[in-house]
Each structure stands twice: as structure tokens, then as C-alpha cells.
């Protein structure tokens, strides 16, 4: 993937909607936090130390490319416009935190878009691997493989008792955060979602909105991740998350069946109206777009809209984001109404190309 | 037009949207109230007298057919189902009042649908003539021609001082009620409509909703008619109404121009969203349907929706009415949700056939 594509193309490979349990699970992601020995964490490091970290990363990059069998793009955040940085956030390649102070910050993104390694975020390295559907094992395996390649060359901060040392104590131990992105309109419509959110902490899990910590739930999309990192093996953490997610998937499917049985007429009407508005609106707010997209996707998954092209939903998740739209126009001074018009235009165009429901 | 068509076909000729000032005026209508001499008004007549009136009408019907050059269908209200009566009301051929007591009540409808003569409504005869667009003179001429044909054969109650005698004193004199059906979304959106409604009585005019006296305004459709019938000639009354309507048309057009200048983006979005919902909804309430249809029609008249087929709007005004829908299904026990589903189905089908906006 060229740098241009990275910013201009709404599509990223883990969005293709083809993965396991793709009717409910959008994507699975694993992130490992790692730090090099004898260099302060990025928040305490001086510029020379930050640069040294970049140099170490550069020295191990060929090994990473070797084990992943993918070329990587090295993107220096300081060289990006504000909009481009935000597009990378919208595509989940970097975090909000990563752009707060962008000096000597960079991200390595694999050509297939499945791996992104943030350099000098909160930790020296944050190795992120993403795949479509429910499959936490594959990205975990890949992340550990990358980690092994790095550890073969460089000393990583590790304590016999504590495990991997990290900037924030919540990441101590495995340094592992595994998360799954779920589309749960059935549980939202049947008002069962709150009980799932309430029970999650007791299972060592956190439930958040589309863009992680503290973000509002949009488009009925929820991110579920492990809270604990210490005292369990990577495998145990991943198994725990996976079995909880499987239970939620079963509940979501039951909720959809109930909707089919008891409110099919209402649901069918809402799904098609959402489709009609997306197809013809000339102005769409971000929130509206996600809400309508969620209903259309539900309609596709429930067979209400027959010609299923679920990847449209996933693609539009990015394509309708504000920063992506602004970057596409090469204009960060677009007014809200210009953004909403552009968003509607892109959605109309995408749906016209699929020409469902004619 | 066959009796079957009368009830099953949503289309009536004065709806074709082709008339003068058709961007604002849906139709013009004239109604003459007439009573035969020496027979009590219908509300005070006994059954034998009501029958006598029917017989007189039957005797002059050939003369009416002769001067109008149209065959008439004679429809005995007692022979209709409740639904069929309501369809005739929805099509503006008879009034609510006409079906209250349907014994010996009937209506004569011309083959082209432009003339309907209510027999034994509040007066012995109510001669109604309708045309598309703004043109009160043509239906007046036609109604007077029918009146002349009747008066050539039968004595009509007339007083030198008072003019034509009618059951209700508000109709004394000319017995003329002329009305114009206007689509005024511009004045509604720009909130200027109330000043027009407020000033109307001072001009001797009444402003009402789609189905006459006391009915709610739906779909931004207003009916404007003369209040006075006494002390003016028919010509004066018609000229007064026409010039007032012309002023309202000019104001409506100014309002639309203002909308174009100052809220085109918002308007365009609303118009297209309405179109999208009408095209895809699987359930539509009557009120919703009219509100969306009004916006789509406005969009057509303002060139936002380019392939103009304004008659769709007029046709759907009838096709989306509850009684018409029930009658179409031959089922007066349809639940509200069944009616709303059927309405959405009919609207979807009609819009699919026109395939605008692809």
C-alpha cells in the first residue's frame, strides 16, 4: 500500500467483512507493549533518547519485514499534516495519544495494512495486528512473531516477577491488549446491551465505543478488550476474551431472532428507510451516517436487504469519518456543512455503485 | 370511467398537474347549490319527497349529458359499502355530509371525472365542476351551463331579492362556492402561512386543509374559497378569488426563491431524504406520506429533482389515502399497521415505475 493510498483509500484489509462470525464481529486486534532496556519511557525520554529508540527500530525493521513477509512503510508523524494524522487514527493505525507530541514519533505500517507498530507512543513499541472477524489467535501469533524477531536483536525490559515492563502499570506482565470490534444492533434495540456492559468488568473485560477509551458508542459498534495483563499467559487472556465474545455473539444472534419474530415489520421499515436516506441524503452528520449504516448492515445480515455487500458498511465506517473526508478534499478548513455534504456525496456514490434494492 | 375504475383507479382527470400555475395550484373547483321549488330541503324532506327529487334529477339527466357532452354514472349511496363512500370523499366527488344519512342520496359523476352532482346533500343539488391548475372560469361556465339546462326544465327556488334559496343561509344568493387547492410548502417553511390565513376572512375568503371545513392541513395543501355568496355576481366572486390566489401564488414563488437563495442545501437534503424514504419505506402513515410527498413535489417544482413527473404527487395524494387503500384490498378491517404497509408498498411501486434519481 503506497503512502497515498494509506490516506486516500478508505479500505483497509481487515475491513473486508469476510472473517469468522462476520455477521457480528468486524475485526479482532492484538497489541503488545514493549520497551527497550536502559532507555526511559517516551514520556520521560529526551529528544536524543527518543531518536535513539527510532534508530533501534530502524535497525530491526528488516527482521520484522522478514518474519512477516511484508514490506513496511515508515511514517514520521512530524512530517504529516494534522489531517493525515487524524486519518491514521480513524483507520486505527495510531492512537490519539500518539499525536499529542509528535516529535520523534513514527509508525510502521505493513503493506497489507494488518500490522502497525507505533514508535514512541506511551511505550517504545506498540505492536498492533488486526484481522477481519473473530480471530484473536492469528494476530496474537503474528505480534509474538514480530516481538521474537525484535527480542532476538535487542534487549527488551523484562522482569522475572512482573513480566514485561511498561509505562503504565495496567499493561505490566504480558503487555497484551486484545480487542474485538462488535456490531451489536440487536442487543441495543432490545435494550440488553447495558447488562453486558455492566457485567464486563467482573469478567476482566472492558467495553468501549468505536475509537477506544472514553469514546461515545456510535453505530452500535462496541470494542471489547481484556483489562488484565498480569498473572495470566497470553493464551489465557485471549481464550478468556474469545469465550466471552462468543457468548455475546450468541446473545446478539438471539436478539436478532427475537427482532425477526416480534418486530420484523418495524425493523424492515427502519432498515429500508435508513437505506433510502443514505442513498439520497445530500447532507449527513457523522453520527447519523453511522446510525443509518448500522441499520443497513443489520438489514444485510438479517437478509432484509438481499444483495449482501457487507464490506460497504465497513468501508463507509472510514469513508464517512470527518478527517478522512477533509483529507480527501485537502482542506482542513471545511465547514461542518461542507463536511456533511461531502459525507453524503461519498455515501450516495458508494451505494449507487452497489445499486442494491433496485 | 367505469364504476370499478371510479373506486380502484387513484387517478382523476383534474389531478394531472398540467393546469395553469401548476407549480402551486393543484386544482380549481366550483360548486353551485340549487333547490327545486315547493319541495323541502333534504334535511326536512320525508322519504317520498327525497325520492321525488331523485326522479326530477333522473328526468333532467339526459339534458345534462347533452350540454356537457359527457355520459354520467349514477351512483346510489345506499348501494355502496362504507369504504366505497369514503373513497368518493377522498376523491372529492362527495362530501362527508352527504353520507351521514344515505337514504335516497346519490351522486352523478361525469365520465371524465370533472363534474359531480350531489343529490340530496344539504341542498337538492350541488353541482361541482373541477379542473387542474388555476382556472375558476372554466368550471364556473360548465356549472352554469348545467344549471341552465336544469332550469330550462324545472323550477328552481329563486327569490328576486335574495337570489337562489339554499338550506344554509351562508349559501344564499349565488349559491356559489369556488375553491382553489394550493400547494404552499414555501410559505409553510418560511412561516408566512399564518399571516395569509389571518388576512383571508377580511378578503371574504376562507383557508382550509385538504378535505374542507375543519380538516387538518396535511401535506402543505390548502383550499381557499369564497365566504360570501350574496350581493355579488358569480363573476365578481370568481374574480375576487382568482386575484387573491394570484397574489398567494406570487408570495409562494417568492418564498421558494428565498429558500433557494438562503437554504438550498438544507432544502435539497430534505427533498432527497423524503424521496429516499418514500422510495424504500415499508410502512408509512398517512400524515408522513403527505408530508414527504409535499417535499418531493416541491423538489420537482424547484428543479432539485430533475425528471419532473408532478402527476405522481397528485395521484399519490389519493393512492395513499386510507379508505382508498382499504377498498383496494376489499377489506375494511385492515389494521393500522396493515394499512401503513400497503401505503408504503403502493408508494414504492409508483416511484419505482418512475425511477427518478437513478
XYZ file of C-alpha atoms in Angstrom, chain B:
358
model
C -64.961 5.961 -16.420
C -66.471 2.681 -15.210
C -67.772 2.365 -11.645
C -64.921 -0.041 -10.939
C -62.341 2.482 -12.118
C -64.013 5.127 -10.016
C -63.131 3.173 -6.900
C -59.968 1.340 -7.944
C -58.103 3.915 -10.008
C -56.301 6.558 -7.948
C -56.253 8.908 -10.898
C -58.850 11.585 -11.569
C -58.548 13.870 -14.554
C -58.338 17.163 -12.674
C -55.223 15.807 -10.971
C -52.966 15.686 -13.990
C -50.923 18.614 -12.728
C -50.876 20.212 -16.154
C -53.057 23.232 -15.428
C -52.161 26.908 -15.245
C -49.760 27.779 -12.425
C -49.443 24.040 -11.850
C -46.307 24.535 -9.745
C -48.526 25.910 -6.969
C -52.158 25.237 -7.870
C -53.374 21.643 -7.882
C -56.975 22.263 -8.931
C -59.836 24.738 -9.145
C -63.392 23.869 -8.251
C -66.812 25.479 -8.451
C -69.920 24.318 -6.626
C -73.457 25.618 -7.175
C -76.181 24.930 -4.600
C -79.651 24.614 -6.133
C -83.080 23.550 -4.859
C -86.293 22.692 -6.642
C -89.393 24.795 -5.905
C -92.027 23.598 -3.494
C -90.088 20.676 -2.021
C -88.496 20.945 1.452
C -84.716 20.976 1.790
C -83.370 17.397 2.134
C -82.899 17.650 5.924
C -86.618 18.391 6.301
C -87.959 16.276 3.435
C -89.618 12.903 4.017
C -88.585 9.787 2.103
C -91.240 10.268 -0.574
C -90.062 13.841 -1.161
C -86.427 12.740 -1.329
C -87.397 10.146 -3.905
C -89.275 12.781 -5.865
C -86.137 14.859 -6.036
C -84.246 11.853 -7.377
C -86.913 11.396 -10.021
C -86.688 15.023 -11.124
C -82.915 14.661 -11.416
C -83.331 11.498 -13.460
C -85.670 13.383 -15.798
C -83.146 16.160 -16.479
C -80.066 13.908 -16.652
C -80.262 13.492 -20.465
C -80.222 17.298 -20.778
C -77.171 17.497 -18.509
C -75.417 14.813 -20.557
C -76.353 16.710 -23.646
C -74.899 20.115 -22.651
C -71.754 18.628 -21.113
C -71.277 16.109 -23.909
C -70.348 13.534 -21.289
C -72.122 10.375 -20.131
C -72.797 10.335 -16.377
C -72.611 7.482 -13.893
C -75.490 7.498 -11.401
C -74.278 6.201 -8.053
C -76.823 5.426 -5.313
C -75.045 5.881 -1.996
C -77.159 3.258 -0.235
C -75.759 0.633 -2.567
C -72.154 1.422 -1.686
C -70.042 -0.059 1.065
C -68.778 2.308 3.735
C -65.323 2.070 2.142
C -66.594 2.959 -1.313
C -68.369 6.012 0.076
C -65.142 7.084 1.742
C -63.201 6.642 -1.488
C -65.636 9.041 -3.192
C -64.982 11.523 -0.386
C -61.218 11.091 -0.743
C -61.618 11.781 -4.452
C -63.643 14.917 -3.644
C -66.724 13.673 -5.550
C -68.984 13.755 -2.485
C -68.787 15.410 0.944
C -68.645 13.985 4.452
C -72.086 15.456 4.959
C -73.523 13.542 2.018
C -73.038 10.112 3.611
C -74.371 10.963 7.075
C -77.803 9.702 6.109
C -77.527 7.923 2.805
C -81.206 7.054 2.106
C -82.192 8.454 -1.299
C -78.842 10.125 -1.622
C -76.970 9.793 -4.885
C -74.208 11.342 -6.932
C -73.898 11.768 -10.680
C -70.327 11.669 -11.924
C -69.315 12.566 -15.463
C -67.191 10.106 -17.402
C -64.227 12.497 -17.456
C -64.442 12.918 -13.671
C -64.726 16.696 -13.935
C -68.373 17.003 -12.878
C -70.077 15.516 -9.852
C -73.641 16.392 -8.890
C -74.587 15.506 -5.330
C -78.293 14.844 -4.967
C -79.939 15.402 -1.570
C -76.877 16.571 0.236
C -77.712 19.726 2.256
C -79.410 21.110 -0.875
C -81.340 19.208 -3.543
C -78.470 19.701 -5.955
C -74.824 20.513 -5.527
C -73.272 20.869 -8.941
C -69.488 20.549 -8.696
C -67.009 21.085 -11.518
C -63.252 20.638 -11.166
C -60.244 21.332 -13.379
C -56.474 21.118 -12.951
C -54.483 24.251 -12.180
C -55.751 27.786 -11.594
C -58.825 28.270 -13.728
C -62.054 29.083 -11.912
C -63.786 30.424 -15.007
C -63.978 27.138 -16.930
C -65.662 25.145 -14.136
C -67.964 28.117 -13.430
C -69.003 28.233 -17.058
C -69.593 24.490 -17.064
C -71.597 24.563 -13.817
C -73.770 27.427 -15.073
C -74.365 25.563 -18.318
C -75.579 22.534 -16.360
C -77.697 24.822 -14.181
C -79.237 26.430 -17.300
C -80.104 23.016 -18.723
C -81.850 22.093 -15.470
C -83.651 25.443 -15.095
C -84.950 25.127 -18.657
C -86.921 22.093 -17.484
C -87.573 22.524 -13.775
C -88.474 25.432 -11.467
C -85.589 26.300 -9.152
C -86.174 28.111 -5.828
C -85.190 31.721 -6.507
C -86.114 34.989 -4.850
C -85.812 38.335 -6.669
C -84.178 39.956 -3.627
C -82.282 37.035 -2.123
C -81.242 35.141 -5.233
C -81.043 31.347 -5.092
C -82.559 29.929 -1.910
C -80.420 27.406 -0.066
C -80.668 25.265 3.034
C -77.906 27.157 4.808
C -78.092 30.975 4.709
C -74.345 31.200 4.040
C -75.047 29.914 0.539
C -77.911 32.294 -0.286
C -77.591 34.483 -3.369
C -75.380 32.906 -5.976
C -75.209 29.544 -4.210
C -71.657 29.612 -5.460
C -68.627 28.252 -3.698
C -65.453 28.494 -5.739
C -62.291 26.987 -4.314
C -58.711 26.523 -5.308
C -56.388 23.816 -3.966
C -52.872 25.154 -3.415
C -49.598 23.508 -2.547
C -47.814 26.040 -0.329
C -44.683 24.416 1.139
C -42.628 27.582 0.609
C -44.974 29.681 2.725
C -45.124 26.959 5.379
C -41.321 26.521 5.571
C -40.747 30.275 5.753
C -43.544 30.573 8.341
C -45.504 33.138 6.341
C -48.603 30.989 6.007
C -50.263 32.202 9.208
C -50.416 35.787 8.013
C -52.219 34.598 4.882
C -54.661 32.555 6.917
C -55.236 35.514 9.240
C -55.917 38.034 6.487
C -58.246 35.784 4.447
C -61.557 36.497 6.264
C -61.073 40.230 5.621
C -60.889 39.438 1.914
C -64.049 37.335 2.112
C -62.043 34.143 1.756
C -61.668 31.001 3.858
C -58.499 28.890 4.097
C -58.871 25.214 4.981
C -56.979 21.901 4.798
C -57.111 19.217 2.137
C -60.621 17.952 2.854
C -62.537 21.157 3.517
C -64.053 22.627 6.632
C -62.451 21.748 9.932
C -59.874 19.405 8.460
C -56.235 19.468 9.428
C -53.703 20.876 6.989
C -51.824 17.917 5.522
C -49.005 17.889 3.014
C -48.926 21.699 2.924
C -52.110 21.646 0.857
C -54.578 24.465 1.388
C -58.022 25.049 -0.007
C -59.021 28.683 -0.484
C -62.638 29.540 -1.160
C -65.047 32.479 -1.176
C -67.001 33.041 2.036
C -69.560 35.464 0.591
C -72.242 34.351 -1.832
C -74.741 37.186 -1.584
C -74.506 40.715 -3.021
C -72.020 39.906 -5.746
C -72.296 38.361 -9.169
C -70.738 34.977 -9.827
C -68.158 36.756 -11.971
C -67.223 39.150 -9.171
C -66.815 36.321 -6.677
C -64.642 34.336 -9.058
C -62.541 37.382 -9.978
C -62.013 38.209 -6.310
C -60.904 34.666 -5.504
C -58.671 34.467 -8.565
C -56.870 37.713 -7.849
C -56.307 36.739 -4.201
C -54.971 33.340 -5.266
C -52.661 35.005 -7.804
C -51.214 37.115 -5.026
C -50.686 33.994 -2.877
C -49.037 32.213 -5.811
C -46.643 35.149 -6.204
C -45.838 35.014 -2.477
C -45.320 31.253 -2.614
C -42.916 31.672 -5.523
C -41.036 34.419 -3.687
C -40.784 32.119 -0.658
C -39.386 29.348 -2.865
C -36.857 31.741 -4.364
C -35.830 32.773 -0.865
C -35.449 29.115 0.106
C -33.305 28.605 -2.965
C -31.094 31.536 -2.049
C -30.797 31.027 1.680
C -31.407 27.369 2.495
C -30.820 25.476 -0.716
C -28.520 22.935 0.938
C -30.994 22.145 3.695
C -33.903 22.061 1.270
C -32.087 19.835 -1.198
C -31.229 17.427 1.588
C -34.817 17.360 2.903
C -36.263 16.850 -0.567
C -33.943 13.957 -1.380
C -34.311 12.336 2.032
C -38.083 12.467 1.624
C -37.692 10.867 -1.773
C -35.413 8.187 -0.312
C -37.835 7.355 2.493
C -40.852 7.237 0.149
C -38.911 5.028 -2.226
C -37.804 2.500 0.393
C -40.047 2.703 3.486
C -42.038 -0.431 4.287
C -44.535 1.391 6.482
C -45.893 4.918 6.025
C -48.569 6.714 7.997
C -50.975 8.873 6.036
C -49.584 12.047 7.582
C -45.990 11.089 6.881
C -46.767 10.129 3.310
C -48.359 13.514 2.626
C -45.536 15.375 4.301
C -42.852 13.543 2.285
C -44.886 13.787 -0.927
C -45.179 17.526 -0.394
C -41.416 17.868 -0.124
C -40.784 15.708 -3.178
C -43.296 17.729 -5.194
C -41.596 20.937 -4.053
C -38.273 19.435 -5.122
C -39.726 18.696 -8.551
C -41.161 22.185 -8.911
C -37.847 23.741 -7.851
C -35.744 21.652 -10.208
C -33.989 19.774 -7.402
C -35.448 16.526 -8.687
C -34.911 16.910 -12.385
C -37.086 14.328 -14.122
C -40.362 16.054 -13.273
C -43.431 13.859 -13.069
C -45.610 16.051 -10.843
C -48.706 13.962 -11.519
C -47.163 11.262 -9.326
C -47.629 13.594 -6.392
C -51.262 14.283 -7.242
C -52.017 10.640 -7.880
C -50.383 9.539 -4.648
C -52.483 12.102 -2.791
C -55.403 9.769 -3.462
C -53.490 6.494 -3.713
C -52.103 6.930 -0.211
C -55.467 7.699 1.411
C -56.629 5.165 3.954
C -60.077 4.355 2.553
C -58.829 4.050 -0.975
C -56.213 1.580 0.246
C -58.724 -0.429 2.241
C -61.125 -0.526 -0.679
C -58.327 -1.680 -2.958
C -57.803 -4.601 -0.599
C -61.567 -5.135 -0.307
C -61.015 -5.189 3.413
C -62.336 -2.593 5.786
C -60.960 -4.463 8.780
C -57.323 -3.816 7.886
C -55.278 -2.933 10.964
C -53.458 0.387 11.051
C -50.143 -1.368 10.515
C -51.509 -3.281 7.525
C -52.769 -0.028 6.018
C -49.415 1.660 6.608
C -47.602 -1.272 4.992
C -49.927 -1.246 1.991
C -49.492 2.528 1.650
C -45.704 2.179 1.628
C -45.977 -0.621 -0.931
C -48.088 1.487 -3.286
C -45.807 4.494 -2.960
C -42.695 2.358 -3.520
C -44.231 0.808 -6.595
C -45.272 4.165 -8.043
C -41.820 5.669 -7.503
C -40.077 2.594 -8.851
C -42.107 2.875 -12.045
C -40.969 6.457 -12.497
C -37.381 5.574 -11.471
C -36.319 9.123 -10.780
C -32.910 9.952 -9.416
C -31.049 6.868 -10.588
